[in-house]
PDB file of C-alpha atoms and ligand atoms in Angstrom:
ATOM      1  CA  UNK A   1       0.000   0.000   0.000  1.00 67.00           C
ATOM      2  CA  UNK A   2       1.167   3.399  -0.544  1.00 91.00           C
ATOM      3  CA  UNK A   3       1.426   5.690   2.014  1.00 96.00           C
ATOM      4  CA  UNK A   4      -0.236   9.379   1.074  1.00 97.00           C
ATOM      5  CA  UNK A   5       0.968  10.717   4.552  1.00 98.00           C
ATOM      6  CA  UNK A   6       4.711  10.223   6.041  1.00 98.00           C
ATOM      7  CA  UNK A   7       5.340  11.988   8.838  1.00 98.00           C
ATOM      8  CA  UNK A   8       8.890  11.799  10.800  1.00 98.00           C
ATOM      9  CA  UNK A   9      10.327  13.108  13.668  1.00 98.00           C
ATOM     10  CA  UNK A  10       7.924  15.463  13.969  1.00 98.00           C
ATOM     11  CA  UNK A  11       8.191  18.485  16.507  1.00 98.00           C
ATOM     12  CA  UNK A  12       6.289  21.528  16.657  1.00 98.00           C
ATOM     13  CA  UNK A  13       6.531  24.157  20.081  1.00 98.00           C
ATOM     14  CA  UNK A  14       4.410  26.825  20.434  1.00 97.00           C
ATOM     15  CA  UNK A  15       7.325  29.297  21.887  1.00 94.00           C
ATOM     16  CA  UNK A  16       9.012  27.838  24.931  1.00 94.00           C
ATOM     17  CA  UNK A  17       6.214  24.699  24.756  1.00 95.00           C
ATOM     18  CA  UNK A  18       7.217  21.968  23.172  1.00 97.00           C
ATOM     19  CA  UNK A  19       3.510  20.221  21.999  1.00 98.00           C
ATOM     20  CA  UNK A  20       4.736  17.826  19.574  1.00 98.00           C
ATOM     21  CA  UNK A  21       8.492  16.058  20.722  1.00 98.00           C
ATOM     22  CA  UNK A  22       8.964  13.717  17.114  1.00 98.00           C
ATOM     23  CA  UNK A  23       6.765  11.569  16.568  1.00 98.00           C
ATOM     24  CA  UNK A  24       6.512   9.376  13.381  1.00 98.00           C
ATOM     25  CA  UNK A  25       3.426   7.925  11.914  1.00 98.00           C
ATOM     26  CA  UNK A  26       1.804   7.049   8.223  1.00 98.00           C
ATOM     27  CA  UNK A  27      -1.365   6.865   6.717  1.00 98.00           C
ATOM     28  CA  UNK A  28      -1.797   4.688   3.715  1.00 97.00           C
ATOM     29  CA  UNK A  29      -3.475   5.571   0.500  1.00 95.00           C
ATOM     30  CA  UNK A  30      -7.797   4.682   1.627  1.00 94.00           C
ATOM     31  CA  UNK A  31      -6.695   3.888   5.158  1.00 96.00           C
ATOM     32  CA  UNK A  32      -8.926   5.065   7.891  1.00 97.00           C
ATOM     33  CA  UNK A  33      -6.718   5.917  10.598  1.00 98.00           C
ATOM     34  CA  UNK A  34      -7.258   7.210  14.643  1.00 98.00           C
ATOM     35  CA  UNK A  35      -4.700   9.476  16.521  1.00 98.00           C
ATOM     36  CA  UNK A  36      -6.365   9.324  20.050  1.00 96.00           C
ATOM     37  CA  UNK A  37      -5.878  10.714  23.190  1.00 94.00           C
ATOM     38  CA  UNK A  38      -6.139  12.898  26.216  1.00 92.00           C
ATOM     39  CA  UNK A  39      -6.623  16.536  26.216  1.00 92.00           C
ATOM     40  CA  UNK A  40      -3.479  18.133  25.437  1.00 95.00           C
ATOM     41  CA  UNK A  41      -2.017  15.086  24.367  1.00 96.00           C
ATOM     42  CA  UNK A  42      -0.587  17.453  20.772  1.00 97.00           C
ATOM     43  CA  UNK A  43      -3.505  15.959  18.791  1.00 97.00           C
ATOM     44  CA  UNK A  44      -5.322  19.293  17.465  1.00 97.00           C
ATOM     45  CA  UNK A  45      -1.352  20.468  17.135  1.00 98.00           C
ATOM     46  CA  UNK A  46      -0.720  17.909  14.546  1.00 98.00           C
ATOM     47  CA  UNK A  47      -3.787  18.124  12.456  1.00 97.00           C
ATOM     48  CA  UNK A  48      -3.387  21.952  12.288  1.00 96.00           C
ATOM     49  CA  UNK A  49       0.381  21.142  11.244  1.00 97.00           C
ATOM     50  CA  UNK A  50      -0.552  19.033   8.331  1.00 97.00           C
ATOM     51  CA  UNK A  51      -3.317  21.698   7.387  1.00 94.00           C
ATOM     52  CA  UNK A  52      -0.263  24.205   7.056  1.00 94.00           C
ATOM     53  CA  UNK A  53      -1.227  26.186   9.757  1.00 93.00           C
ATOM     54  CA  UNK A  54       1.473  25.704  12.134  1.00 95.00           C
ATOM     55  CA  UNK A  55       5.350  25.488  11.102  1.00 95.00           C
ATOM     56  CA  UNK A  56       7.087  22.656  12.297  1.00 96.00           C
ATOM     57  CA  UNK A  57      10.122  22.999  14.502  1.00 97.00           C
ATOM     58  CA  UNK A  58      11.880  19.791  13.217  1.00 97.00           C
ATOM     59  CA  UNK A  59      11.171  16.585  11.231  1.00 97.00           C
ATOM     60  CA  UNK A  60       9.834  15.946   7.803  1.00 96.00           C
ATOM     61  CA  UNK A  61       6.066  15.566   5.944  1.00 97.00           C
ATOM     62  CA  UNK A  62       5.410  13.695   2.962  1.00 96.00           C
ATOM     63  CA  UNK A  63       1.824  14.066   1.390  1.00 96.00           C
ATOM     64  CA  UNK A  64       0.966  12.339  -1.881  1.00 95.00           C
ATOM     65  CA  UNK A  65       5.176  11.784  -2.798  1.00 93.00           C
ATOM     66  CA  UNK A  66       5.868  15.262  -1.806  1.00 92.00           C
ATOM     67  CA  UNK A  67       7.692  17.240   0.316  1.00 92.00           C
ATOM     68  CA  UNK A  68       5.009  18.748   2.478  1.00 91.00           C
ATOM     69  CA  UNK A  69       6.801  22.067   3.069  1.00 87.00           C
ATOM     70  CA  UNK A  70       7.771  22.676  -0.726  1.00 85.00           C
ATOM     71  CA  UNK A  71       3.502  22.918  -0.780  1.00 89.00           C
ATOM     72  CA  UNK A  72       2.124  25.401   1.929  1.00 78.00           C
ATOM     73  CA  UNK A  73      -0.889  27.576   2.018  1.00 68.00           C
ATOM     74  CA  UNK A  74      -3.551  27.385   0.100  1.00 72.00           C
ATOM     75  CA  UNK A  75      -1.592  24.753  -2.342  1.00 88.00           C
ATOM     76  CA  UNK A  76      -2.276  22.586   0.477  1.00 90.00           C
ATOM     77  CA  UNK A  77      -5.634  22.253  -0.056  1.00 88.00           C
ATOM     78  CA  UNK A  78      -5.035  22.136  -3.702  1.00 90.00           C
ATOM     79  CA  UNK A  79      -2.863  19.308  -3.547  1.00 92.00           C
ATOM     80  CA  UNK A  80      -5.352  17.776  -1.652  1.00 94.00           C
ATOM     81  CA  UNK A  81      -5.231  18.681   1.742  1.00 95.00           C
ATOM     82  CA  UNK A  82      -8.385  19.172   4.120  1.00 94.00           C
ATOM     83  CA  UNK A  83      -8.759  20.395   7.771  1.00 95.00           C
ATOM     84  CA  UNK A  84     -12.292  19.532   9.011  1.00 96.00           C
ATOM     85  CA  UNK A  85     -11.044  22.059  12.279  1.00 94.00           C
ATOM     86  CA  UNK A  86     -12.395  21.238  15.879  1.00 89.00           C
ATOM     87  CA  UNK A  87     -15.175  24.158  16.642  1.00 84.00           C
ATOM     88  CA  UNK A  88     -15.766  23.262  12.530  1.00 86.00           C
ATOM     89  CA  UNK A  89     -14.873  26.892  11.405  1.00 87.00           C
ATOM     90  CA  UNK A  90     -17.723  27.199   9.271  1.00 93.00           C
ATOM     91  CA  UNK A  91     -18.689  30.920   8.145  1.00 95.00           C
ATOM     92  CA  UNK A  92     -21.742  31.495  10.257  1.00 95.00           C
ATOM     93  CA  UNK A  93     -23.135  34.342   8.221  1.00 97.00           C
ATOM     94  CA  UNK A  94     -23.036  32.880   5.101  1.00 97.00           C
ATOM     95  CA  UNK A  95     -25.948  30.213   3.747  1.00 98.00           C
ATOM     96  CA  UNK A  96     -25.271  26.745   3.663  1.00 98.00           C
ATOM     97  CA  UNK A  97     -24.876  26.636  -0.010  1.00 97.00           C
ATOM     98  CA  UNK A  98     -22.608  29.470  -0.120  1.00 97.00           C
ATOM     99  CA  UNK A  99     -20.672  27.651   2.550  1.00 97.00           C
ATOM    100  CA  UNK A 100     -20.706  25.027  -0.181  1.00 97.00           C
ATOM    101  CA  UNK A 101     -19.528  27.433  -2.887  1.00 96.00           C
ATOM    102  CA  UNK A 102     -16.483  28.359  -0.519  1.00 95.00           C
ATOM    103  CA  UNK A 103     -15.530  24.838  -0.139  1.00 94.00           C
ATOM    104  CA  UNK A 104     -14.371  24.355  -4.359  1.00 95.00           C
ATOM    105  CA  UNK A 105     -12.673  27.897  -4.346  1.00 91.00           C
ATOM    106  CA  UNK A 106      -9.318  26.280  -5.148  1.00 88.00           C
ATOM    107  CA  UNK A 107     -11.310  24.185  -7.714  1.00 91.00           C
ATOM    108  CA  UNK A 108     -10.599  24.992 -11.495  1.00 91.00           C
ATOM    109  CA  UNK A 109     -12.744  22.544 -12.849  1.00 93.00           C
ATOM    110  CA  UNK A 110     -15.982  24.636 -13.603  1.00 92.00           C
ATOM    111  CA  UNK A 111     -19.417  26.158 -12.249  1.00 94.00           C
ATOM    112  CA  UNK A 112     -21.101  23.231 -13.770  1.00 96.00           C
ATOM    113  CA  UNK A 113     -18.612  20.499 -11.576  1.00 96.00           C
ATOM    114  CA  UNK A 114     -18.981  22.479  -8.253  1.00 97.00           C
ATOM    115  CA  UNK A 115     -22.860  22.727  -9.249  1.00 97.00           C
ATOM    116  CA  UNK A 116     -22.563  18.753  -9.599  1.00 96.00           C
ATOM    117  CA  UNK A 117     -21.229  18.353  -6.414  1.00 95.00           C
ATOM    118  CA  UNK A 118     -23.089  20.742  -4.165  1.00 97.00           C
ATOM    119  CA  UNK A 119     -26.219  18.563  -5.127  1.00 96.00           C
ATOM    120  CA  UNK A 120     -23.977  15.291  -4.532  1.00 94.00           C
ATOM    121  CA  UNK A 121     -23.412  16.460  -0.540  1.00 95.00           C
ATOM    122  CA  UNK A 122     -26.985  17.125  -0.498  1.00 96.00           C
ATOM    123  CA  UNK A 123     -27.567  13.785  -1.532  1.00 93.00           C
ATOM    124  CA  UNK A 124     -25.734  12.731   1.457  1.00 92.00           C
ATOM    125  CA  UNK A 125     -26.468  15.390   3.753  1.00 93.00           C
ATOM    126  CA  UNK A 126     -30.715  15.877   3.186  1.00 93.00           C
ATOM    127  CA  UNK A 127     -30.807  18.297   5.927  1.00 93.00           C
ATOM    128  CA  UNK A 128     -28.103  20.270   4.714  1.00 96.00           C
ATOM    129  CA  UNK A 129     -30.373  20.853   0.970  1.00 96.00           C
ATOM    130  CA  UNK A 130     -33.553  21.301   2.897  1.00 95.00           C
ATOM    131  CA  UNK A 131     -31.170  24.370   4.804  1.00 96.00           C
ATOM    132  CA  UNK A 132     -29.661  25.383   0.983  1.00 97.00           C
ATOM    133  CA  UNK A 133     -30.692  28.788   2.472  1.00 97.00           C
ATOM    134  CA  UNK A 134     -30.283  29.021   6.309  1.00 97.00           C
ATOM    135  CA  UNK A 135     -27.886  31.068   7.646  1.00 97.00           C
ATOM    136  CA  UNK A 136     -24.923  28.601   9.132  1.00 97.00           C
ATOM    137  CA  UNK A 137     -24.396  30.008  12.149  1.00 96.00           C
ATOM    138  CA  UNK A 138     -28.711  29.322  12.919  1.00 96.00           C
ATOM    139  CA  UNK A 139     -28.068  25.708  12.333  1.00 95.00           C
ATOM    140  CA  UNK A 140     -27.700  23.048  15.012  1.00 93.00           C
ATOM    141  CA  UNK A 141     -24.823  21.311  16.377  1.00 92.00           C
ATOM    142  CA  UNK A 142     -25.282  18.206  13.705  1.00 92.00           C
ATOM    143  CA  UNK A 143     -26.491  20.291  10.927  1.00 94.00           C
ATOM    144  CA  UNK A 144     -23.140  22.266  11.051  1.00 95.00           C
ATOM    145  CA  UNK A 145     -20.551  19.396  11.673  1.00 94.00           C
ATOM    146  CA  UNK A 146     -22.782  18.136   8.806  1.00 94.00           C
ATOM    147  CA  UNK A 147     -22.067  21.396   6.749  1.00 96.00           C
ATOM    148  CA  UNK A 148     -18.464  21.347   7.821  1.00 96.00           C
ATOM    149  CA  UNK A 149     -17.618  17.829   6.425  1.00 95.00           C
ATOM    150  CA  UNK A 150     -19.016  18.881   3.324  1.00 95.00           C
ATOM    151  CA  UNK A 151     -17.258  22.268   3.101  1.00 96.00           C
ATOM    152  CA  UNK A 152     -14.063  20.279   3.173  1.00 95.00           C
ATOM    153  CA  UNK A 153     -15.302  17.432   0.434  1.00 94.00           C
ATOM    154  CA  UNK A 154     -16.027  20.289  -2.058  1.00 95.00           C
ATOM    155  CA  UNK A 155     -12.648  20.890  -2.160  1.00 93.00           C
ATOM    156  CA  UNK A 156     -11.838  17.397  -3.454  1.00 93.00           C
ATOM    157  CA  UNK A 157      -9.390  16.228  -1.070  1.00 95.00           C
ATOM    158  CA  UNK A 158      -7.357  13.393  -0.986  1.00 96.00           C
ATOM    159  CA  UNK A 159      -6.311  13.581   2.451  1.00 97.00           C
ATOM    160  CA  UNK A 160      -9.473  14.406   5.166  1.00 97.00           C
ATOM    161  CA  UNK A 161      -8.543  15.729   8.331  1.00 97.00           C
ATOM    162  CA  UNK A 162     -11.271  15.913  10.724  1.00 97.00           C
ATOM    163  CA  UNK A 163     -10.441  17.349  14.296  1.00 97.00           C
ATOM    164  CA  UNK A 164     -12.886  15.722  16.813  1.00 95.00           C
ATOM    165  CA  UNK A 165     -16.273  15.374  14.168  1.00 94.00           C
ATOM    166  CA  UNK A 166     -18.323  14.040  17.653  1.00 93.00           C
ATOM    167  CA  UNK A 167     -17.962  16.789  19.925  1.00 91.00           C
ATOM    168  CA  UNK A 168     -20.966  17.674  21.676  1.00 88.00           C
ATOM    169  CA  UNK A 169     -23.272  16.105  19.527  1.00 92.00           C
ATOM    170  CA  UNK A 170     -26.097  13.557  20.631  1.00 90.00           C
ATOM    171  CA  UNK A 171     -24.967  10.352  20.123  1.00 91.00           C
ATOM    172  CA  UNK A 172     -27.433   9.457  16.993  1.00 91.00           C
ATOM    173  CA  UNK A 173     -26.303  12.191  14.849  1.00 91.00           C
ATOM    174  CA  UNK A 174     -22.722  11.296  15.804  1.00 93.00           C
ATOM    175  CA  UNK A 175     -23.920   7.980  14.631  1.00 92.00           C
ATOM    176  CA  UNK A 176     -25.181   9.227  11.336  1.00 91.00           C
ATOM    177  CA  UNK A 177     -21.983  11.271  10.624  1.00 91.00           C
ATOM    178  CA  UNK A 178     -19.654   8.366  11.119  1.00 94.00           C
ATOM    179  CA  UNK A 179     -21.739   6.703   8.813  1.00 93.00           C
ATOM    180  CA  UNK A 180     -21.667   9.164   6.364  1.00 91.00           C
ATOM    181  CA  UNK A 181     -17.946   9.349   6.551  1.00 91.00           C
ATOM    182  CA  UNK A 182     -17.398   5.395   6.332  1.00 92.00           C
ATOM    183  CA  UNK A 183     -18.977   5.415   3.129  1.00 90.00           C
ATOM    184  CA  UNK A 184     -17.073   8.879   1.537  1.00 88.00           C
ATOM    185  CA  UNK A 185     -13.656   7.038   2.756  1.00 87.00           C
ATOM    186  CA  UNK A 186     -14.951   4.090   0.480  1.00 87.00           C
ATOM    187  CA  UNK A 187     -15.739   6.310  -2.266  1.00 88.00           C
ATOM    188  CA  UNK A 188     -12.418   6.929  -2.313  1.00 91.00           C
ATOM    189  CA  UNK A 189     -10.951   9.328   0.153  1.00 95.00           C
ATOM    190  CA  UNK A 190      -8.281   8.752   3.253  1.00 97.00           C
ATOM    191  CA  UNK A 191      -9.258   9.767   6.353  1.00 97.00           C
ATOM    192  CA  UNK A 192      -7.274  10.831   9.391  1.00 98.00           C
ATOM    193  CA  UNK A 193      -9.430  11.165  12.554  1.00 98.00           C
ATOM    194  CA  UNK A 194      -8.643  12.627  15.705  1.00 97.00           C
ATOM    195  CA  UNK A 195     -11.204  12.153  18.259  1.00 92.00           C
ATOM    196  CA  UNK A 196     -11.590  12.085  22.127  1.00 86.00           C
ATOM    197  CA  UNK A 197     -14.224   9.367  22.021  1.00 91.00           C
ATOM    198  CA  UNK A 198     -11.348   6.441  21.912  1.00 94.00           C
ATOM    199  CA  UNK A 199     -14.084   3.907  21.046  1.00 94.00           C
ATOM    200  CA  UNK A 200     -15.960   5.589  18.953  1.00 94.00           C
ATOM    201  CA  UNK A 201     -12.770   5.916  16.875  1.00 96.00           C
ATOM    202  CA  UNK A 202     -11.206   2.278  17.415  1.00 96.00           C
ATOM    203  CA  UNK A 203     -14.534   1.196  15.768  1.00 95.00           C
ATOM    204  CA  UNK A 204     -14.252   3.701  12.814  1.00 95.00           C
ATOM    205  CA  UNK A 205     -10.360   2.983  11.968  1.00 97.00           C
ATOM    206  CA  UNK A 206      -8.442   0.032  10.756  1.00 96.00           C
ATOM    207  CA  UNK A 207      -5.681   1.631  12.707  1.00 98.00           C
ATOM    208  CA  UNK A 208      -4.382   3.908  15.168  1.00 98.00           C
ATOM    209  CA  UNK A 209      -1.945   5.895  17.054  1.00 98.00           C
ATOM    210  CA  UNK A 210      -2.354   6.830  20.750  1.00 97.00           C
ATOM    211  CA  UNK A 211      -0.592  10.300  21.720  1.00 97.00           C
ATOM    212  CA  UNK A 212       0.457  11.108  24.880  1.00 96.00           C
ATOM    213  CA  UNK A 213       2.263  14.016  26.051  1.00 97.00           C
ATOM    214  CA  UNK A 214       3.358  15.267  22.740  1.00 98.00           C
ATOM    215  CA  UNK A 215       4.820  11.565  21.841  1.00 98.00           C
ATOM    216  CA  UNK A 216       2.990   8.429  20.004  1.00 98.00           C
ATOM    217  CA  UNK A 217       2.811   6.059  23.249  1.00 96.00           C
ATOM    218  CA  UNK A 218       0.806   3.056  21.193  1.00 96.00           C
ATOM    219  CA  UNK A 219       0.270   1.803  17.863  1.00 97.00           C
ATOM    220  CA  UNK A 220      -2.217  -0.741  16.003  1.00 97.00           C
ATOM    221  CA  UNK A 221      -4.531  -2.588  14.596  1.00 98.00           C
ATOM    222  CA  UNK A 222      -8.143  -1.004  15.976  1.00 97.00           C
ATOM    223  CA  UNK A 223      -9.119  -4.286  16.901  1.00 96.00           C
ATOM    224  CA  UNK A 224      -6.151  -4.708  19.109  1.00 97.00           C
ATOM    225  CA  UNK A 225      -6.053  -1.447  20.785  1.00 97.00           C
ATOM    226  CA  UNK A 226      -9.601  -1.713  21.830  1.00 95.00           C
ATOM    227  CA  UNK A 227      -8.517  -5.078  23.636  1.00 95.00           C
ATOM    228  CA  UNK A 228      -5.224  -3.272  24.994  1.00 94.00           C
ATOM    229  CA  UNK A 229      -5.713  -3.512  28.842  1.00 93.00           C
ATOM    230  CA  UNK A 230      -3.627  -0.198  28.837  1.00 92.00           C
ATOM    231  CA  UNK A 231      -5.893   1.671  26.479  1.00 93.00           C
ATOM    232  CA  UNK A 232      -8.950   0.046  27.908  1.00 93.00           C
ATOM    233  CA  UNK A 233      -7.847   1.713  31.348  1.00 91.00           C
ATOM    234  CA  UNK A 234      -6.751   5.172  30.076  1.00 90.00           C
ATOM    235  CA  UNK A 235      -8.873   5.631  27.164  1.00 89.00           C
ATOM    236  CA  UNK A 236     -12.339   3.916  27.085  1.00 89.00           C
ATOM    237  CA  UNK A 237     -13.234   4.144  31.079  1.00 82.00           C
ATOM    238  CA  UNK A 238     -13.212   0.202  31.630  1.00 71.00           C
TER     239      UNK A 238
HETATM  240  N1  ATP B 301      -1.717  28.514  20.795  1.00 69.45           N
HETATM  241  C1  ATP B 301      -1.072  27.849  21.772  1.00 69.45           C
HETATM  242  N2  ATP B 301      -0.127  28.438  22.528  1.00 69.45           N
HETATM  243  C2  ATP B 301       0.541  27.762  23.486  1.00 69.45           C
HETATM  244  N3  ATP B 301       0.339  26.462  23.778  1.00 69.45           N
HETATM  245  C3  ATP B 301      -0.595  25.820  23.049  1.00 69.45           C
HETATM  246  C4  ATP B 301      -1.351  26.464  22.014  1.00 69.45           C
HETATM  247  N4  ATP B 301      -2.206  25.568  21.489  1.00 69.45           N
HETATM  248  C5  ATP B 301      -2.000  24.412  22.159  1.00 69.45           C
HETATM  249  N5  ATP B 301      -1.024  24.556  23.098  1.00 69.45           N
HETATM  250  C6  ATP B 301      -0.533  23.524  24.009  1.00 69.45           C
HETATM  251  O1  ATP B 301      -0.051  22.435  23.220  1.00 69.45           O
HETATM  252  C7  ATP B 301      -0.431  21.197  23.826  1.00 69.45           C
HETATM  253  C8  ATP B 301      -1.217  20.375  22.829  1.00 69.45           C
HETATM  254  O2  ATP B 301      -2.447  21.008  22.556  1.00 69.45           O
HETATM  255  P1  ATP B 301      -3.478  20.446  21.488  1.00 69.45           P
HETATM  256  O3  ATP B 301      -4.530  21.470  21.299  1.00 69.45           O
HETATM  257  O4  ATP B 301      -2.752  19.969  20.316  1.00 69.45           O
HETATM  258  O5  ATP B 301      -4.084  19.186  22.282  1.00 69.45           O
HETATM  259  P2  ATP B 301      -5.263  18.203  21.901  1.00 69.45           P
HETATM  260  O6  ATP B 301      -4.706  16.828  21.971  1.00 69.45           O
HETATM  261  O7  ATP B 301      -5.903  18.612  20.640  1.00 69.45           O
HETATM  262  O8  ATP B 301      -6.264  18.399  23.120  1.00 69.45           O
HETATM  263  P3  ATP B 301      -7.886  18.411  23.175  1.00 69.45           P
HETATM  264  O9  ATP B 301      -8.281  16.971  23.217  1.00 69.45           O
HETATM  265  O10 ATP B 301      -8.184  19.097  24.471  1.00 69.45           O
HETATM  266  O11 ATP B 301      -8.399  19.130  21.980  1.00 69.45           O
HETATM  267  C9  ATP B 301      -1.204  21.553  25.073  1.00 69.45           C
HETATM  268  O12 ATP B 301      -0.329  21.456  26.171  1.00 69.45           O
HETATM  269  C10 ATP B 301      -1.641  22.976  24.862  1.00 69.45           C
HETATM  270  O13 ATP B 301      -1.744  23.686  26.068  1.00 69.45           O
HETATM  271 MG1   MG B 302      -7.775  19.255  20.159  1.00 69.45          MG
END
């Protein structure tokens, strides 16, 4: 399998704090995987490194064969790059479907491709085309982790980066999301997922990494991890 995402040795400090002390990890091209762990662990730190939003202080990226720093900015997310962030960063005053329309701006492939897909995440998202006009910011909880997900497929990633998708939702609409993003990974996206709910994202992932303290303390199969006495204790409460 090839690997879209190499990281190694990677450290990023915010000043004097070091968040991130090298850690090394991969994802492999259609792989779902989980970086898990505790708050302040570094996770939010590395997903907003990969998004370009946050220089590293040592170690090296790969995404998609190439040198993640020779990429930056907004070539980021036209190389394939998207950041689903925690808190979703949609734009609150803008409609759904203009939320949509911001989604493709890196796009070059036409009104009538964007238009195309805009009616696909409808198709996926129902509530999100009965909303076409709402406000963002009016929407619920769901509706806008919902609207954020599909903000960052409209830019036709290759890499999805979603920062804690379940956060204070209700458990059936966090239900319905992972669903939803089960069956865009099989339709031919990778996912990296970081997420506080260990279990929830053991179940999700055919692999993960558990971060602690800025370093990757675990690694594995799903399966395994969720039978790891160690993670068991720390991670899913048993
Ligand atoms: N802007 C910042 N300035 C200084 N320190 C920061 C900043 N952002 C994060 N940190 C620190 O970096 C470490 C990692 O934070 P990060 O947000 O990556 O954790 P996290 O794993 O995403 O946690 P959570 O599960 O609570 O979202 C923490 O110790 C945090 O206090
Ligand atoms: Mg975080």
């Amino acid at each position: 399998m090839n690997n879209i995402l190499e990281v190694r040795d990677l450290k990023v400090a915010y000043g004097a704090i070091q968040a991130i002390k090298g850690i090394d990890f991969h994802v492999g091209q259609g792989e779902m995987v989980a970086l898990i762990g505790a708050n302040g662990a570094g996770k939010t730190t590395t997903l907003r490194t990969l998004a370009g939003l946050l220089n590293p202080a040592a170690g090296s990226i790969t995404f998609d064969g190439q040198a993640h720093a020779a990429i930056k900015g907004h070539d980021l997310i036209r190389a394939g790059l998207a950041l689903v962030p925690e808190g979703r960063g949609i734009f609150s005053k803008l409609s759904v479907h203009e939320n949509l329309e911001m989604g493709a701006f890196s796009r070059t492939d036409g009104k009538p491709a964007i238009a195309a897909d805009i009616e696909r995440m409808f198709s996926i998202f129902p509530r999100l085309k009965e909303r076409a006009n709402q406000l963002a910011g009016t929407m619920s909880g769901g509706e806008q982790q919902m609207l954020a997900i599909s903000r960052a497929l409209m830019g036709k990633p290759k890499l999805l980066l979603l920062d804690e998708p379940s956060m204070g939702l209700a458990p059936i609409i966090v239900q319905k999301i992972f669903e939803t993003i089960v069956e865009v990974v099989k339709g031919g996206v990778t996912l990296l997922l970081v997420e506080q709910n260990a279990r929830l994202a053991l179940q999700t992932c055919q692999r993960a990494y558990v971060i602690d303290n800025g370093r990757i303390a675990l690694e594995g199969q799903a399966d395994e991890l969720l039978h790891n006495e160690q993670v068991q204790k720390a991670y899913l409460g048993e």
